[in-house]
Each structure stands twice: as C-alpha cells, then as structure tokens.
PDB file of C-alpha atoms and ligand atoms in Angstrom:
ATOM      1  CA  UNK A1073     -25.458 -37.215   2.668  1.00  0.00           C
ATOM      2  CA  UNK A1074     -25.487 -38.438   6.227  1.00  0.00           C
ATOM      3  CA  UNK A1075     -27.965 -36.398   8.247  1.00  0.00           C
ATOM      4  CA  UNK A1076     -26.811 -34.619  11.312  1.00  0.00           C
ATOM      5  CA  UNK A1077     -23.185 -34.346   9.911  1.00  0.00           C
ATOM      6  CA  UNK A1078     -22.753 -30.660   8.930  1.00  0.00           C
ATOM      7  CA  UNK A1079     -22.335 -29.998   5.275  1.00  0.00           C
ATOM      8  CA  UNK A1080     -18.651 -29.580   4.319  1.00  0.00           C
ATOM      9  CA  UNK A1081     -18.567 -26.523   2.131  1.00  0.00           C
ATOM     10  CA  UNK A1082     -16.062 -26.050  -0.559  1.00  0.00           C
ATOM     11  CA  UNK A1083     -15.027 -23.574  -3.147  1.00  0.00           C
ATOM     12  CA  UNK A1084     -17.294 -25.227  -5.822  1.00  0.00           C
ATOM     13  CA  UNK A1085     -20.267 -24.177  -3.618  1.00  0.00           C
ATOM     14  CA  UNK A1086     -19.405 -20.419  -4.306  1.00  0.00           C
ATOM     15  CA  UNK A1087     -19.159 -18.083  -7.292  1.00  0.00           C
ATOM     16  CA  UNK A1088     -16.399 -15.425  -6.680  1.00  0.00           C
ATOM     17  CA  UNK A1089     -17.202 -11.862  -7.713  1.00  0.00           C
ATOM     18  CA  UNK A1090     -15.250  -8.526  -7.506  1.00  0.00           C
ATOM     19  CA  UNK A1091     -12.537  -7.746  -5.070  1.00  0.00           C
ATOM     20  CA  UNK A1092     -13.760  -5.921  -1.952  1.00  0.00           C
ATOM     21  CA  UNK A1093     -10.206  -5.046  -0.575  1.00  0.00           C
ATOM     22  CA  UNK A1094      -6.799  -6.414  -0.036  1.00  0.00           C
ATOM     23  CA  UNK A1095      -4.884  -7.172   3.117  1.00  0.00           C
ATOM     24  CA  UNK A1096      -1.396  -8.347   4.223  1.00  0.00           C
ATOM     25  CA  UNK A1097      -2.537 -12.046   4.073  1.00  0.00           C
ATOM     26  CA  UNK A1098      -4.729 -12.035   0.917  1.00  0.00           C
ATOM     27  CA  UNK A1099      -7.765 -10.494  -0.833  1.00  0.00           C
ATOM     28  CA  UNK A1100     -11.489 -10.234  -0.071  1.00  0.00           C
ATOM     29  CA  UNK A1101     -13.974 -10.982  -2.735  1.00  0.00           C
ATOM     30  CA  UNK A1102     -17.673 -10.631  -2.996  1.00  0.00           C
ATOM     31  CA  UNK A1103     -19.012 -14.229  -3.317  1.00  0.00           C
ATOM     32  CA  UNK A1104     -22.286 -15.951  -3.872  1.00  0.00           C
ATOM     33  CA  UNK A1105     -23.462 -19.355  -2.665  1.00  0.00           C
ATOM     34  CA  UNK A1106     -24.763 -21.018  -5.713  1.00  0.00           C
ATOM     35  CA  UNK A1107     -27.873 -22.893  -4.463  1.00  0.00           C
ATOM     36  CA  UNK A1108     -29.093 -20.303  -2.072  1.00  0.00           C
ATOM     37  CA  UNK A1109     -27.733 -17.135  -3.771  1.00  0.00           C
ATOM     38  CA  UNK A1110     -26.587 -16.022  -0.325  1.00  0.00           C
ATOM     39  CA  UNK A1111     -23.916 -13.372  -0.588  1.00  0.00           C
ATOM     40  CA  UNK A1112     -20.692 -13.356   1.600  1.00  0.00           C
ATOM     41  CA  UNK A1113     -17.381 -11.563   1.718  1.00  0.00           C
ATOM     42  CA  UNK A1114     -14.843 -14.365   0.967  1.00  0.00           C
ATOM     43  CA  UNK A1115     -11.407 -13.881   2.410  1.00  0.00           C
ATOM     44  CA  UNK A1116      -8.811 -15.872   0.404  1.00  0.00           C
ATOM     45  CA  UNK A1117      -5.370 -16.402   2.002  1.00  0.00           C
ATOM     46  CA  UNK A1118      -2.517 -18.346   0.554  1.00  0.00           C
ATOM     47  CA  UNK A1119      -1.247 -21.060   3.054  1.00  0.00           C
ATOM     48  CA  UNK A1120       2.399 -20.339   1.926  1.00  0.00           C
ATOM     49  CA  UNK A1121       2.002 -16.707   3.129  1.00  0.00           C
ATOM     50  CA  UNK A1122       0.335 -17.853   6.442  1.00  0.00           C
ATOM     51  CA  UNK A1123       3.187 -20.212   7.124  1.00  0.00           C
ATOM     52  CA  UNK A1124       5.703 -17.565   6.265  1.00  0.00           C
ATOM     53  CA  UNK A1125       3.956 -15.106   8.562  1.00  0.00           C
ATOM     54  CA  UNK A1126       3.940 -17.757  11.250  1.00  0.00           C
ATOM     55  CA  UNK A1127       0.133 -16.948  11.629  1.00  0.00           C
ATOM     56  CA  UNK A1128      -1.435 -20.205  10.756  1.00  0.00           C
ATOM     57  CA  UNK A1129      -2.264 -21.147  14.314  1.00  0.00           C
ATOM     58  CA  UNK A1130      -3.744 -17.610  14.815  1.00  0.00           C
ATOM     59  CA  UNK A1131      -6.071 -18.141  11.691  1.00  0.00           C
ATOM     60  CA  UNK A1132      -7.197 -21.610  13.004  1.00  0.00           C
ATOM     61  CA  UNK A1133      -7.818 -20.000  16.617  1.00  0.00           C
ATOM     62  CA  UNK A1134      -9.749 -17.127  14.887  1.00  0.00           C
ATOM     63  CA  UNK A1135     -11.946 -19.546  13.081  1.00  0.00           C
ATOM     64  CA  UNK A1136     -12.513 -21.583  16.299  1.00  0.00           C
ATOM     65  CA  UNK A1137     -13.433 -18.538  18.060  1.00  0.00           C
ATOM     66  CA  UNK A1138     -15.515 -16.496  15.660  1.00  0.00           C
ATOM     67  CA  UNK A1139     -17.380 -19.212  14.254  1.00  0.00           C
ATOM     68  CA  UNK A1140     -19.044 -19.629  17.770  1.00  0.00           C
ATOM     69  CA  UNK A1141     -19.839 -15.916  18.212  1.00  0.00           C
ATOM     70  CA  UNK A1142     -23.307 -14.708  17.144  1.00  0.00           C
ATOM     71  CA  UNK A1143     -23.937 -11.141  17.935  1.00  0.00           C
ATOM     72  CA  UNK A1144     -25.280  -8.141  15.928  1.00  0.00           C
ATOM     73  CA  UNK A1145     -22.063  -6.194  16.263  1.00  0.00           C
ATOM     74  CA  UNK A1146     -19.630  -9.012  15.598  1.00  0.00           C
ATOM     75  CA  UNK A1147     -18.838  -9.922  11.884  1.00  0.00           C
ATOM     76  CA  UNK A1148     -20.044 -13.407  11.373  1.00  0.00           C
ATOM     77  CA  UNK A1149     -17.802 -16.153  10.145  1.00  0.00           C
ATOM     78  CA  UNK A1150     -20.332 -18.273   8.438  1.00  0.00           C
ATOM     79  CA  UNK A1151     -17.841 -21.122   7.419  1.00  0.00           C
ATOM     80  CA  UNK A1152     -14.307 -21.859   6.145  1.00  0.00           C
ATOM     81  CA  UNK A1153     -12.707 -24.371   3.985  1.00  0.00           C
ATOM     82  CA  UNK A1154      -9.358 -24.973   2.336  1.00  0.00           C
ATOM     83  CA  UNK A1155      -7.798 -26.542  -0.880  1.00  0.00           C
ATOM     84  CA  UNK A1156      -4.169 -27.470  -1.442  1.00  0.00           C
ATOM     85  CA  UNK A1157      -2.844 -23.886  -1.594  1.00  0.00           C
ATOM     86  CA  UNK A1158      -5.446 -21.605  -0.004  1.00  0.00           C
ATOM     87  CA  UNK A1159      -7.692 -21.079   3.206  1.00  0.00           C
ATOM     88  CA  UNK A1160     -11.135 -19.396   2.614  1.00  0.00           C
ATOM     89  CA  UNK A1161     -13.158 -17.483   5.232  1.00  0.00           C
ATOM     90  CA  UNK A1162     -16.701 -16.931   4.287  1.00  0.00           C
ATOM     91  CA  UNK A1163     -17.620 -13.722   6.301  1.00  0.00           C
ATOM     92  CA  UNK A1164     -20.665 -11.500   6.711  1.00  0.00           C
ATOM     93  CA  UNK A1165     -20.697  -8.496   4.418  1.00  0.00           C
ATOM     94  CA  UNK A1166     -20.086  -5.072   5.965  1.00  0.00           C
ATOM     95  CA  UNK A1167     -20.430  -3.102   2.657  1.00  0.00           C
ATOM     96  CA  UNK A1168     -18.888   0.184   4.174  1.00  0.00           C
ATOM     97  CA  UNK A1169     -15.639  -1.733   4.841  1.00  0.00           C
ATOM     98  CA  UNK A1170     -13.273  -0.595   7.587  1.00  0.00           C
ATOM     99  CA  UNK A1171     -14.343   2.020   9.961  1.00  0.00           C
ATOM    100  CA  UNK A1172     -10.732   3.298   9.837  1.00  0.00           C
ATOM    101  CA  UNK A1173     -11.315   4.968   6.402  1.00  0.00           C
ATOM    102  CA  UNK A1174     -14.453   6.499   7.524  1.00  0.00           C
ATOM    103  CA  UNK A1175     -12.662   8.129  10.531  1.00  0.00           C
ATOM    104  CA  UNK A1176     -10.044   9.504   8.211  1.00  0.00           C
ATOM    105  CA  UNK A1177     -12.554  10.881   5.769  1.00  0.00           C
ATOM    106  CA  UNK A1178     -14.786  12.526   8.490  1.00  0.00           C
ATOM    107  CA  UNK A1179     -14.726  16.248   8.749  1.00  0.00           C
ATOM    108  CA  UNK A1180     -11.507  17.233  10.946  1.00  0.00           C
ATOM    109  CA  UNK A1181     -10.648  13.405  10.808  1.00  0.00           C
ATOM    110  CA  UNK A1182     -12.743  12.825  13.792  1.00  0.00           C
ATOM    111  CA  UNK A1183     -16.454  11.800  14.657  1.00  0.00           C
ATOM    112  CA  UNK A1184     -19.011  14.014  16.369  1.00  0.00           C
ATOM    113  CA  UNK A1185     -20.244  12.927  19.850  1.00  0.00           C
ATOM    114  CA  UNK A1186     -23.377  11.182  18.696  1.00  0.00           C
ATOM    115  CA  UNK A1187     -21.484   9.062  15.968  1.00  0.00           C
ATOM    116  CA  UNK A1188     -18.603   8.476  18.412  1.00  0.00           C
ATOM    117  CA  UNK A1189     -20.947   7.415  21.275  1.00  0.00           C
ATOM    118  CA  UNK A1190     -22.983   5.009  19.069  1.00  0.00           C
ATOM    119  CA  UNK A1191     -20.005   3.251  17.908  1.00  0.00           C
ATOM    120  CA  UNK A1192     -18.373   3.105  21.368  1.00  0.00           C
ATOM    121  CA  UNK A1193     -21.670   1.757  22.694  1.00  0.00           C
ATOM    122  CA  UNK A1194     -21.910  -1.085  19.888  1.00  0.00           C
ATOM    123  CA  UNK A1195     -18.236  -2.158  20.398  1.00  0.00           C
ATOM    124  CA  UNK A1196     -18.820  -2.155  24.285  1.00  0.00           C
ATOM    125  CA  UNK A1197     -21.806  -4.335  23.634  1.00  0.00           C
ATOM    126  CA  UNK A1198     -19.840  -6.681  21.317  1.00  0.00           C
ATOM    127  CA  UNK A1199     -16.960  -6.951  23.786  1.00  0.00           C
ATOM    128  CA  UNK A1200     -19.263  -7.588  26.709  1.00  0.00           C
ATOM    129  CA  UNK A1201     -20.617 -10.537  24.684  1.00  0.00           C
ATOM    130  CA  UNK A1202     -17.156 -11.654  23.942  1.00  0.00           C
ATOM    131  CA  UNK A1203     -16.282 -11.583  27.543  1.00  0.00           C
ATOM    132  CA  UNK A1204     -19.427 -13.597  28.498  1.00  0.00           C
ATOM    133  CA  UNK A1205     -18.070 -16.181  26.177  1.00  0.00           C
ATOM    134  CA  UNK A1206     -14.454 -15.901  27.646  1.00  0.00           C
ATOM    135  CA  UNK A1207     -13.180 -14.292  24.569  1.00  0.00           C
ATOM    136  CA  UNK A1208     -10.703 -11.597  24.829  1.00  0.00           C
ATOM    137  CA  UNK A1209     -10.299  -9.537  21.575  1.00  0.00           C
ATOM    138  CA  UNK A1210      -7.003  -7.921  22.446  1.00  0.00           C
ATOM    139  CA  UNK A1211      -6.522  -6.270  18.929  1.00  0.00           C
ATOM    140  CA  UNK A1212      -9.087  -3.510  18.953  1.00  0.00           C
ATOM    141  CA  UNK A1213      -8.534  -0.675  16.598  1.00  0.00           C
ATOM    142  CA  UNK A1214     -10.480   1.059  13.869  1.00  0.00           C
ATOM    143  CA  UNK A1215      -8.862  -1.279  11.173  1.00  0.00           C
ATOM    144  CA  UNK A1216     -10.530  -4.139  12.888  1.00  0.00           C
ATOM    145  CA  UNK A1217     -13.973  -2.786  13.020  1.00  0.00           C
ATOM    146  CA  UNK A1218     -16.251  -2.903   9.905  1.00  0.00           C
ATOM    147  CA  UNK A1219     -19.144  -0.628   9.022  1.00  0.00           C
ATOM    148  CA  UNK A1220     -22.477  -1.721   7.560  1.00  0.00           C
ATOM    149  CA  UNK A1221     -24.663  -0.002   5.142  1.00  0.00           C
ATOM    150  CA  UNK A1222     -26.961   0.804   8.085  1.00  0.00           C
ATOM    151  CA  UNK A1223     -24.153   2.662   9.932  1.00  0.00           C
ATOM    152  CA  UNK A1224     -23.728  -0.154  12.601  1.00  0.00           C
ATOM    153  CA  UNK A1225     -20.406  -1.495  13.502  1.00  0.00           C
ATOM    154  CA  UNK A1226     -19.149  -5.168  13.402  1.00  0.00           C
ATOM    155  CA  UNK A1227     -16.051  -6.232  15.343  1.00  0.00           C
ATOM    156  CA  UNK A1228     -13.850  -8.345  13.017  1.00  0.00           C
ATOM    157  CA  UNK A1229     -10.708 -10.128  12.686  1.00  0.00           C
ATOM    158  CA  UNK A1230     -10.296 -12.258  15.919  1.00  0.00           C
ATOM    159  CA  UNK A1231      -6.962 -13.549  14.756  1.00  0.00           C
ATOM    160  CA  UNK A1232      -4.205 -11.417  13.471  1.00  0.00           C
ATOM    161  CA  UNK A1233      -4.870  -7.900  11.825  1.00  0.00           C
ATOM    162  CA  UNK A1234      -5.043  -7.571   8.105  1.00  0.00           C
ATOM    163  CA  UNK A1235      -5.030  -4.078   6.675  1.00  0.00           C
ATOM    164  CA  UNK A1236      -6.824  -3.062   3.547  1.00  0.00           C
ATOM    165  CA  UNK A1237      -3.860  -1.947   1.407  1.00  0.00           C
ATOM    166  CA  UNK A1238      -5.183   1.633   0.594  1.00  0.00           C
ATOM    167  CA  UNK A1239      -5.944   3.169   4.087  1.00  0.00           C
ATOM    168  CA  UNK A1240      -3.275   1.035   5.972  1.00  0.00           C
ATOM    169  CA  UNK A1241      -1.990   3.144   9.000  1.00  0.00           C
ATOM    170  CA  UNK A1242       1.297   4.526   7.881  1.00  0.00           C
ATOM    171  CA  UNK A1243       3.428   2.895  10.652  1.00  0.00           C
ATOM    172  CA  UNK A1244       2.962  -0.802  11.001  1.00  0.00           C
ATOM    173  CA  UNK A1245       2.885  -0.080  14.941  1.00  0.00           C
ATOM    174  CA  UNK A1246      -0.631   1.089  14.569  1.00  0.00           C
ATOM    175  CA  UNK A1247      -1.450  -1.638  17.146  1.00  0.00           C
ATOM    176  CA  UNK A1248       1.260  -0.394  19.369  1.00  0.00           C
ATOM    177  CA  UNK A1249      -0.812   2.710  20.261  1.00  0.00           C
ATOM    178  CA  UNK A1250      -3.541   0.555  21.688  1.00  0.00           C
ATOM    179  CA  UNK A1251      -1.256  -1.514  23.850  1.00  0.00           C
ATOM    180  CA  UNK A1252      -2.265  -1.237  27.655  1.00  0.00           C
ATOM    181  CA  UNK A1253       0.607  -0.619  30.232  1.00  0.00           C
ATOM    182  CA  UNK A1254       0.412  -4.363  31.423  1.00  0.00           C
ATOM    183  CA  UNK A1255       1.232  -5.558  27.980  1.00  0.00           C
ATOM    184  CA  UNK A1256       3.892  -2.909  27.326  1.00  0.00           C
ATOM    185  CA  UNK A1257       5.490  -4.058  30.599  1.00  0.00           C
ATOM    186  CA  UNK A1258       5.008  -7.711  29.775  1.00  0.00           C
ATOM    187  CA  UNK A1259       2.945  -8.425  32.847  1.00  0.00           C
ATOM    188  CA  UNK A1260      -0.067 -10.772  33.083  1.00  0.00           C
ATOM    189  CA  UNK A1261      -3.190  -9.447  31.683  1.00  0.00           C
ATOM    190  CA  UNK A1262      -6.892 -10.328  31.758  1.00  0.00           C
ATOM    191  CA  UNK A1263     -10.272  -9.329  29.982  1.00  0.00           C
ATOM    192  CA  UNK A1264      -9.896  -5.633  31.089  1.00  0.00           C
ATOM    193  CA  UNK A1265      -7.273  -5.087  28.344  1.00  0.00           C
ATOM    194  CA  UNK A1266     -10.211  -4.629  26.023  1.00  0.00           C
ATOM    195  CA  UNK A1267     -11.538  -1.878  28.313  1.00  0.00           C
ATOM    196  CA  UNK A1268      -8.247  -0.112  27.917  1.00  0.00           C
ATOM    197  CA  UNK A1269      -8.451  -0.613  24.116  1.00  0.00           C
ATOM    198  CA  UNK A1270     -12.065   0.789  24.170  1.00  0.00           C
ATOM    199  CA  UNK A1271     -10.776   3.857  25.875  1.00  0.00           C
ATOM    200  CA  UNK A1272      -8.019   4.350  23.219  1.00  0.00           C
ATOM    201  CA  UNK A1273     -10.613   3.664  20.505  1.00  0.00           C
ATOM    202  CA  UNK A1274     -13.194   6.159  21.908  1.00  0.00           C
ATOM    203  CA  UNK A1275     -10.335   8.839  22.255  1.00  0.00           C
ATOM    204  CA  UNK A1276      -9.350   8.162  18.552  1.00  0.00           C
ATOM    205  CA  UNK A1277     -13.009   8.414  17.467  1.00  0.00           C
ATOM    206  CA  UNK A1278     -13.338  12.001  19.161  1.00  0.00           C
ATOM    207  CA  UNK A1279      -9.735  13.219  18.625  1.00  0.00           C
ATOM    208  CA  UNK A1280      -8.732  11.551  15.265  1.00  0.00           C
ATOM    209  CA  UNK A1281      -5.576  10.005  16.642  1.00  0.00           C
ATOM    210  CA  UNK A1282      -4.895   7.836  19.620  1.00  0.00           C
ATOM    211  CA  UNK A1283      -3.752   9.538  22.954  1.00  0.00           C
ATOM    212  CA  UNK A1284      -0.142   8.198  23.237  1.00  0.00           C
ATOM    213  CA  UNK A1285       0.936   8.367  19.528  1.00  0.00           C
ATOM    214  CA  UNK A1286       4.588   9.157  19.116  1.00  0.00           C
ATOM    215  CA  UNK A1287       7.300   9.216  16.586  1.00  0.00           C
ATOM    216  CA  UNK A1288       8.760   5.810  17.530  1.00  0.00           C
ATOM    217  CA  UNK A1289       8.131   2.702  19.671  1.00  0.00           C
ATOM    218  CA  UNK A1290      10.155   3.790  22.737  1.00  0.00           C
ATOM    219  CA  UNK A1291       8.400   7.201  22.864  1.00  0.00           C
ATOM    220  CA  UNK A1292       5.016   5.397  22.506  1.00  0.00           C
ATOM    221  CA  UNK A1293       5.864   2.943  25.331  1.00  0.00           C
ATOM    222  CA  UNK A1294       6.879   5.939  27.637  1.00  0.00           C
ATOM    223  CA  UNK A1295       3.640   7.812  26.931  1.00  0.00           C
ATOM    224  CA  UNK A1296       1.517   4.644  27.639  1.00  0.00           C
ATOM    225  CA  UNK A1297       3.352   4.120  30.908  1.00  0.00           C
ATOM    226  CA  UNK A1298       3.345   7.818  31.989  1.00  0.00           C
ATOM    227  CA  UNK A1299      -0.303   7.838  31.009  1.00  0.00           C
ATOM    228  CA  UNK A1300      -0.357  11.509  30.444  1.00  0.00           C
ATOM    229  CA  UNK A1301      -3.712  11.965  28.833  1.00  0.00           C
ATOM    230  CA  UNK A1302      -4.214  15.378  27.070  1.00  0.00           C
ATOM    231  CA  UNK A1303      -7.644  16.179  25.638  1.00  0.00           C
ATOM    232  CA  UNK A1304      -8.275  18.894  23.029  1.00  0.00           C
ATOM    233  CA  UNK A1305     -10.700  21.458  24.275  1.00  0.00           C
ATOM    234  CA  UNK A1306     -13.595  20.324  21.930  1.00  0.00           C
ATOM    235  CA  UNK A1307     -13.857  17.120  24.008  1.00  0.00           C
ATOM    236  CA  UNK A1308     -16.810  17.266  26.400  1.00  0.00           C
ATOM    237  CA  UNK A1309     -16.358  16.718  30.316  1.00  0.00           C
ATOM    238  CA  UNK A1310     -18.610  13.502  30.095  1.00  0.00           C
ATOM    239  CA  UNK A1311     -16.436  12.067  27.331  1.00  0.00           C
ATOM    240  CA  UNK A1312     -13.342  12.828  29.214  1.00  0.00           C
ATOM    241  CA  UNK A1313     -14.769  11.165  32.307  1.00  0.00           C
ATOM    242  CA  UNK A1314     -15.651   7.874  30.369  1.00  0.00           C
ATOM    243  CA  UNK A1315     -12.257   7.709  28.670  1.00  0.00           C
ATOM    244  CA  UNK A1316     -10.391   8.599  31.831  1.00  0.00           C
ATOM    245  CA  UNK A1317     -12.198   5.705  33.561  1.00  0.00           C
ATOM    246  CA  UNK A1318     -11.074   3.295  30.862  1.00  0.00           C
ATOM    247  CA  UNK A1319      -7.532   4.479  30.679  1.00  0.00           C
ATOM    248  CA  UNK A1320      -6.747   3.347  34.266  1.00  0.00           C
ATOM    249  CA  UNK A1321      -3.226   1.867  34.769  1.00  0.00           C
ATOM    250  CA  UNK A1322      -4.691  -0.621  37.356  1.00  0.00           C
ATOM    251  CA  UNK A1323      -6.746  -3.145  35.593  1.00  0.00           C
ATOM    252  CA  UNK A1324      -9.238  -3.362  38.431  1.00  0.00           C
ATOM    253  CA  UNK A1325      -9.985   0.366  38.477  1.00  0.00           C
ATOM    254  CA  UNK A1326     -11.170   0.359  34.931  1.00  0.00           C
ATOM    255  CA  UNK A1327     -14.928   0.704  34.516  1.00  0.00           C
ATOM    256  CA  UNK A1328     -16.803  -2.509  33.411  1.00  0.00           C
ATOM    257  CA  UNK A1329     -18.351  -2.704  29.798  1.00  0.00           C
ATOM    258  CA  UNK A1330     -21.853  -2.551  31.341  1.00  0.00           C
ATOM    259  CA  UNK A1331     -20.805   0.658  33.093  1.00  0.00           C
ATOM    260  CA  UNK A1332     -19.547   2.053  29.760  1.00  0.00           C
ATOM    261  CA  UNK A1333     -22.968   1.165  28.165  1.00  0.00           C
ATOM    262  CA  UNK A1334     -24.842   3.036  31.073  1.00  0.00           C
ATOM    263  CA  UNK A1335     -22.497   5.979  31.189  1.00  0.00           C
ATOM    264  CA  UNK A1336     -24.101   9.442  31.000  1.00  0.00           C
ATOM    265  CA  UNK A1337     -22.067  10.514  27.692  1.00  0.00           C
ATOM    266  CA  UNK A1338     -23.565   7.282  26.111  1.00  0.00           C
ATOM    267  CA  UNK A1339     -27.133   7.933  27.415  1.00  0.00           C
ATOM    268  CA  UNK A1340     -26.928  11.477  26.238  1.00  0.00           C
ATOM    269  CA  UNK A1341     -25.609  10.811  22.777  1.00  0.00           C
ATOM    270  CA  UNK A1342     -27.063   7.413  21.662  1.00  0.00           C
ATOM    271  CA  UNK A1343     -30.855   7.586  20.712  1.00  0.00           C
ATOM    272  CA  UNK A1344     -32.004   4.185  22.096  1.00  0.00           C
ATOM    273  CA  UNK A1345     -29.136   2.103  23.276  1.00  0.00           C
ATOM    274  CA  UNK A1346     -29.944  -1.666  23.202  1.00  0.00           C
TER     275      UNK A1346
HETATM  276  O1  AK4 B2253     -12.794  -3.596   3.836  1.00  0.00           O
HETATM  277  C1  AK4 B2253     -12.294  -4.539   3.454  1.00  0.00           C
HETATM  278  O2  AK4 B2253     -11.165  -5.098   3.823  1.00  0.00           O
HETATM  279  C2  AK4 B2253     -13.018  -5.474   2.581  1.00  0.00           C
HETATM  280  N1  AK4 B2253     -14.306  -5.603   2.864  1.00  0.00           N
HETATM  281  N2  AK4 B2253     -15.383  -4.846   2.254  1.00  0.00           N
HETATM  282  C3  AK4 B2253     -16.621  -5.257   2.735  1.00  0.00           C
HETATM  283  C4  AK4 B2253     -16.284  -6.346   3.769  1.00  0.00           C
HETATM  284  N3  AK4 B2253     -17.203  -7.096   4.354  1.00  0.00           N
HETATM  285  C5  AK4 B2253     -16.657  -7.932   5.267  1.00  0.00           C
HETATM  286  N4  AK4 B2253     -15.363  -8.163   5.316  1.00  0.00           N
HETATM  287  C6  AK4 B2253     -14.383  -7.472   4.603  1.00  0.00           C
HETATM  288  N5  AK4 B2253     -13.107  -7.667   4.676  1.00  0.00           N
HETATM  289  C7  AK4 B2253     -12.559  -8.691   5.543  1.00  0.00           C
HETATM  290  C8  AK4 B2253     -12.550  -8.312   6.978  1.00  0.00           C
HETATM  291  C9  AK4 B2253     -12.076  -9.432   7.816  1.00  0.00           C
HETATM  292  C10 AK4 B2253     -12.905 -10.018   8.759  1.00  0.00           C
HETATM  293  N6  AK4 B2253     -12.216 -11.031   9.457  1.00  0.00           N
HETATM  294  C11 AK4 B2253     -10.880 -11.210   8.931  1.00  0.00           C
HETATM  295  N7  AK4 B2253     -10.110 -12.100   9.559  1.00  0.00           N
HETATM  296  C12 AK4 B2253      -8.730 -12.216   9.113  1.00  0.00           C
HETATM  297  O3  AK4 B2253      -8.250 -11.539   8.204  1.00  0.00           O
HETATM  298  N8  AK4 B2253      -7.949 -13.245   9.706  1.00  0.00           N
HETATM  299  C13 AK4 B2253      -6.682 -13.504   9.574  1.00  0.00           C
HETATM  300  C14 AK4 B2253      -6.064 -13.348   8.415  1.00  0.00           C
HETATM  301  C15 AK4 B2253      -4.759 -13.541   8.163  1.00  0.00           C
HETATM  302  C16 AK4 B2253      -4.041 -14.032   9.268  1.00  0.00           C
HETATM  303  C17 AK4 B2253      -4.625 -13.980  10.573  1.00  0.00           C
HETATM  304 CL1  AK4 B2253      -3.699 -14.526  11.798  1.00  0.00          CL
HETATM  305  C18 AK4 B2253      -5.985 -13.769  10.562  1.00  0.00           C
HETATM  306  S1  AK4 B2253     -10.515 -10.142   7.801  1.00  0.00           S
HETATM  307  C19 AK4 B2253     -15.002  -6.573   3.633  1.00  0.00           C
END
C-alpha cells in the first residue's frame, strides 16, 4: 500500500457483534477490527433513510467535525466508510449508553449535586474544547451525551440527533426545550448558544426535567422568551446562581465556559476538576 496515504477502512475490516441500540437513522452494533481486535461501536445507517430524512449533508458535516475532535469528554469518531446502501460510523464505545436513561432511572429522576456538578464540569470542558476549535455543538441534551463504564460523560452526535428507541423522549420536540431565545426568535446566534444549552442541561440534571417544558410548542416558546425560571426548593443557592448566569437572554451576559468550570458550585461538588 502507498505509505503516507491513510488506510481506507471498509466493512471487511470489522466483525459485527450484538446490537447496542437503535435510533431514528439506523442501529448501533458492537464491532471488532479483525487485525488489531480493537472494539468499536459501529453505527450503521441506510443511505435511503438519510436521503429521505434530508440529513445526509449533516452526517457528512458531523463526520468532518467529529473526526478532528480529540478530547476525553467527546465520543471519538475513529473512522467511517460506506458501501452501496449504507454509511458506517466507527465510534468509541461508551458502554453505559445514553445519559438520558440514567437520569430517568436515578432516584426522584434527578442527580445529586456531586453527580450533576461532575457531568456539568465535563460537558463544559468538552464544549470549551469545541469552541477553541470553532465548533458549536448546538444540540446539547441528555440523549446526545454518552456515559462510560468509569462514569465519565462523552459528548456525542455532532450532526442530527438519533434516539435510542427505548428511552426516546416522549415528544419529538425534546430538543425544543433546549432552544435559546435567539434561536426561538430566529435571530443570529453564536458560540454562546452552547452556554444556554448547558444551563438547561444543568437544570435538567438537578430537577429531572427542563425549566421551560410545556404541553405544546407555542407554550414552550412563550416560557423560553419570558424566561421565568422556577427552581424547586431542593436546588441550592450556588446551583441556582450558576444556572441563572447561563440562562441569560442576552448572549453577552452568559458566563463563559471557563467561569463555569471555576464556579463555586462546581469547586464545592467536583473532587478534583481537571
Ligand atoms: O446507547 C446507544 O445508542 C447505543 N450505544 N451503546 C453504547 C454506545 N457507545 C457508543 N455509541 C453508542 N451509540 C451511538 C451514539 C452516537 C454517536 N454519534 C452518533 N452520530 C449520529 O448518529 N449521527 C447521525 C446519524 C443520523 C443522521 C445524522 Cl444527521 C447524524 S450516534 C452506544
């Protein structure tokens, strides 16, 4: 083979194993690279479905973005390839699957401060790395965050969301809850949309549901624009301070990801951040 030219991987390099989960656009299998015996999570998508869903460009953008991102809290996309009918993504394995199902299964459907703060810190760290690489995730939510066997989170799915069929959020507008005001109002937006989403995520970790959840689209938009933030009494003052500093209507008033990682609520609840 020509040296210097990256090896072009194909499906014959891998043995597919059991199914790890199913999403809107395909299934995920445990897979092993034959020569090295390296294990991956192989996401297999049908081109016909992607074209139907008009998301093929997003998958290609995701591949372009994610294959260049290397960070301990971002799920690695090792390689990808396609045959006449399917596209394959060879992904890092996060054996605990989607964080969403762990949130639903936690006592009272919410995380304690230590766990919520640890995951908030790790997501802020991953987002900070993305922003340093001019990547805006824009679709942050518990379904797009994977959990490892070591209880660390991995940001995933830099394209469009897929949902594991079992614990899919009931209403397909789950993403809607996370939309910042500037996106609801169709205004221009910048990197700080991720800070807004991190605020929604942190709230959902501590409360078990997003702050502006409502019965329908219109009501959710109204609550986002009105920004009436109500905290249950178990949420501590420090946590409320951090979330309120992220859920600012004015993008420029949102605290930075570095300030999130240094916030007293994080310092107090995360053993050794960094
Ligand atoms: O819990 C599970 O779902 C199963 N499971 N269990 C363990 C495990 N370890 C790693 N990954 C898993 N699942 C794949 C997670 C994804 C990461 N990146 C993605 N990207 C994507 O779907 N892109 C995409 C698809 C269709 C259209 C468009 Cl626009 C974009 S999916 C795992």
